[in-house]
Amino acid sequence: AVEETELLQKLYHLLEAKEFQTRMEGVELLQDLCKNSPQLISTNIAQIFEYFVLRISDSHKKVKQRALDVLAEITGALKDALNPVIIGLVEGITKNLNSKDPRVHGA
């Protein structure tokens, strides 16, 4: 339990970092955790997605694009666990539909 708490704290720290490279690391860590520890993510979905939804609307287009790509990938793994955070996800995704960057819009 202590290890899981430390891992979640690391994830939160990375996702809210000032440097875009560090935020990218957070998105990658979330992707890895969804593959390797989906139960941990499912159990803490509301707290995790408070931070992750911000990356979907990130000011840096590389972070935003990667977050959208990761979201598309992890949706299948998390399935019903996403129910509590679906409204926030839809709002974040909708903001990107008007993006002038074709890669962001496509993601």
Coordinates of C-alpha atoms in Angstrom, one line a residue:
A1 CA 0.0 0.0 0.0
V2 CA 2.9 2.4 0.8
E3 CA 4.5 1.6 -2.6
E4 CA 1.2 2.3 -4.4
T5 CA 0.7 5.6 -2.5
E6 CA 4.3 6.7 -3.5
L7 CA 3.6 5.7 -7.1
L8 CA 0.5 7.8 -7.2
Q9 CA 2.2 10.7 -5.6
K10 CA 4.9 10.5 -8.3
L11 CA 2.3 10.4 -11.0
Y12 CA 0.5 13.5 -9.6
H13 CA 3.8 15.3 -9.3
L14 CA 4.8 14.5 -12.9
L15 CA 1.4 15.4 -14.4
E16 CA 1.3 18.8 -12.7
A17 CA 5.0 19.7 -13.4
K18 CA 6.0 23.0 -14.9
E19 CA 8.3 21.5 -17.6
F20 CA 6.5 20.0 -20.5
Q21 CA 9.0 17.1 -20.7
T22 CA 8.1 16.2 -17.1
R23 CA 4.4 16.3 -17.9
M24 CA 5.1 14.0 -20.8
E25 CA 6.8 11.6 -18.4
G26 CA 3.6 11.7 -16.3
V27 CA 1.4 10.8 -19.3
E28 CA 3.8 7.9 -20.1
L29 CA 3.7 6.7 -16.5
L30 CA -0.1 6.7 -16.6
Q31 CA 0.0 4.6 -19.8
D32 CA 2.4 2.1 -18.2
L33 CA 0.3 1.9 -15.0
C34 CA -2.9 1.3 -17.0
K35 CA -1.1 -1.6 -18.7
N36 CA 0.6 -3.1 -15.6
S37 CA -1.7 -2.0 -12.7
P38 CA -5.1 -1.3 -14.1
Q39 CA -6.7 -2.0 -10.7
L40 CA -4.6 0.7 -9.1
I41 CA -5.8 3.2 -11.7
S42 CA -9.4 2.1 -11.5
T43 CA -9.4 2.4 -7.7
N44 CA -8.0 5.9 -7.8
I45 CA -9.6 7.1 -11.1
A46 CA -11.2 10.3 -9.9
Q47 CA -8.0 11.7 -8.3
I48 CA -5.8 10.6 -11.2
F49 CA -8.0 12.1 -13.9
E50 CA -8.2 15.4 -12.0
Y51 CA -4.6 15.8 -13.1
F52 CA -4.8 13.9 -16.4
V53 CA -7.7 15.9 -17.8
L54 CA -5.5 19.0 -17.5
R55 CA -3.0 17.3 -19.9
I56 CA -5.7 16.8 -22.5
S57 CA -5.9 20.6 -22.6
D58 CA -2.2 21.2 -22.0
S59 CA -0.7 24.5 -23.4
H60 CA 2.1 22.5 -25.0
K61 CA 0.8 20.7 -28.1
K62 CA 3.1 17.7 -27.8
V63 CA 1.8 17.0 -24.3
K64 CA -1.8 17.5 -25.4
Q65 CA -1.3 15.2 -28.4
R66 CA 0.4 12.5 -26.4
A67 CA -2.3 12.7 -23.7
L68 CA -5.0 12.3 -26.3
D69 CA -3.2 9.3 -27.9
V70 CA -2.7 7.7 -24.5
L71 CA -6.4 8.3 -23.6
A72 CA -7.5 6.5 -26.8
E73 CA -5.2 3.6 -25.8
I74 CA -6.2 3.2 -22.2
T75 CA -9.9 3.6 -22.6
G76 CA -10.3 -0.1 -23.5
A77 CA -8.3 -1.2 -20.5
L78 CA -10.2 1.0 -18.1
K79 CA -13.7 0.6 -19.6
D80 CA -16.4 1.1 -16.9
A81 CA -13.9 2.5 -14.4
L82 CA -14.0 5.7 -16.5
N83 CA -17.7 6.3 -15.7
P84 CA -17.0 8.7 -12.8
V85 CA -14.7 10.9 -14.9
I86 CA -16.4 10.7 -18.3
I87 CA -17.9 14.2 -18.2
G88 CA -14.5 15.8 -17.5
L89 CA -12.9 13.8 -20.3
V90 CA -15.6 14.8 -22.8
E91 CA -15.2 18.4 -21.9
G92 CA -11.4 18.2 -22.3
I93 CA -11.6 16.3 -25.6
T94 CA -14.2 18.7 -27.0
K95 CA -11.9 21.7 -26.5
N96 CA -9.4 20.0 -28.9
L97 CA -11.9 19.6 -31.8
N98 CA -11.2 23.2 -32.8
S99 CA -7.5 22.8 -32.7
K100 CA -5.6 24.3 -35.7
D101 CA -2.9 21.6 -35.3
P102 CA -4.0 18.7 -37.4
R103 CA -2.2 16.2 -35.2
V104 CA -4.0 17.4 -32.1
H105 CA -7.4 17.5 -33.9
G106 CA -6.8 14.0 -35.3
A107 CA -5.8 12.6 -31.9

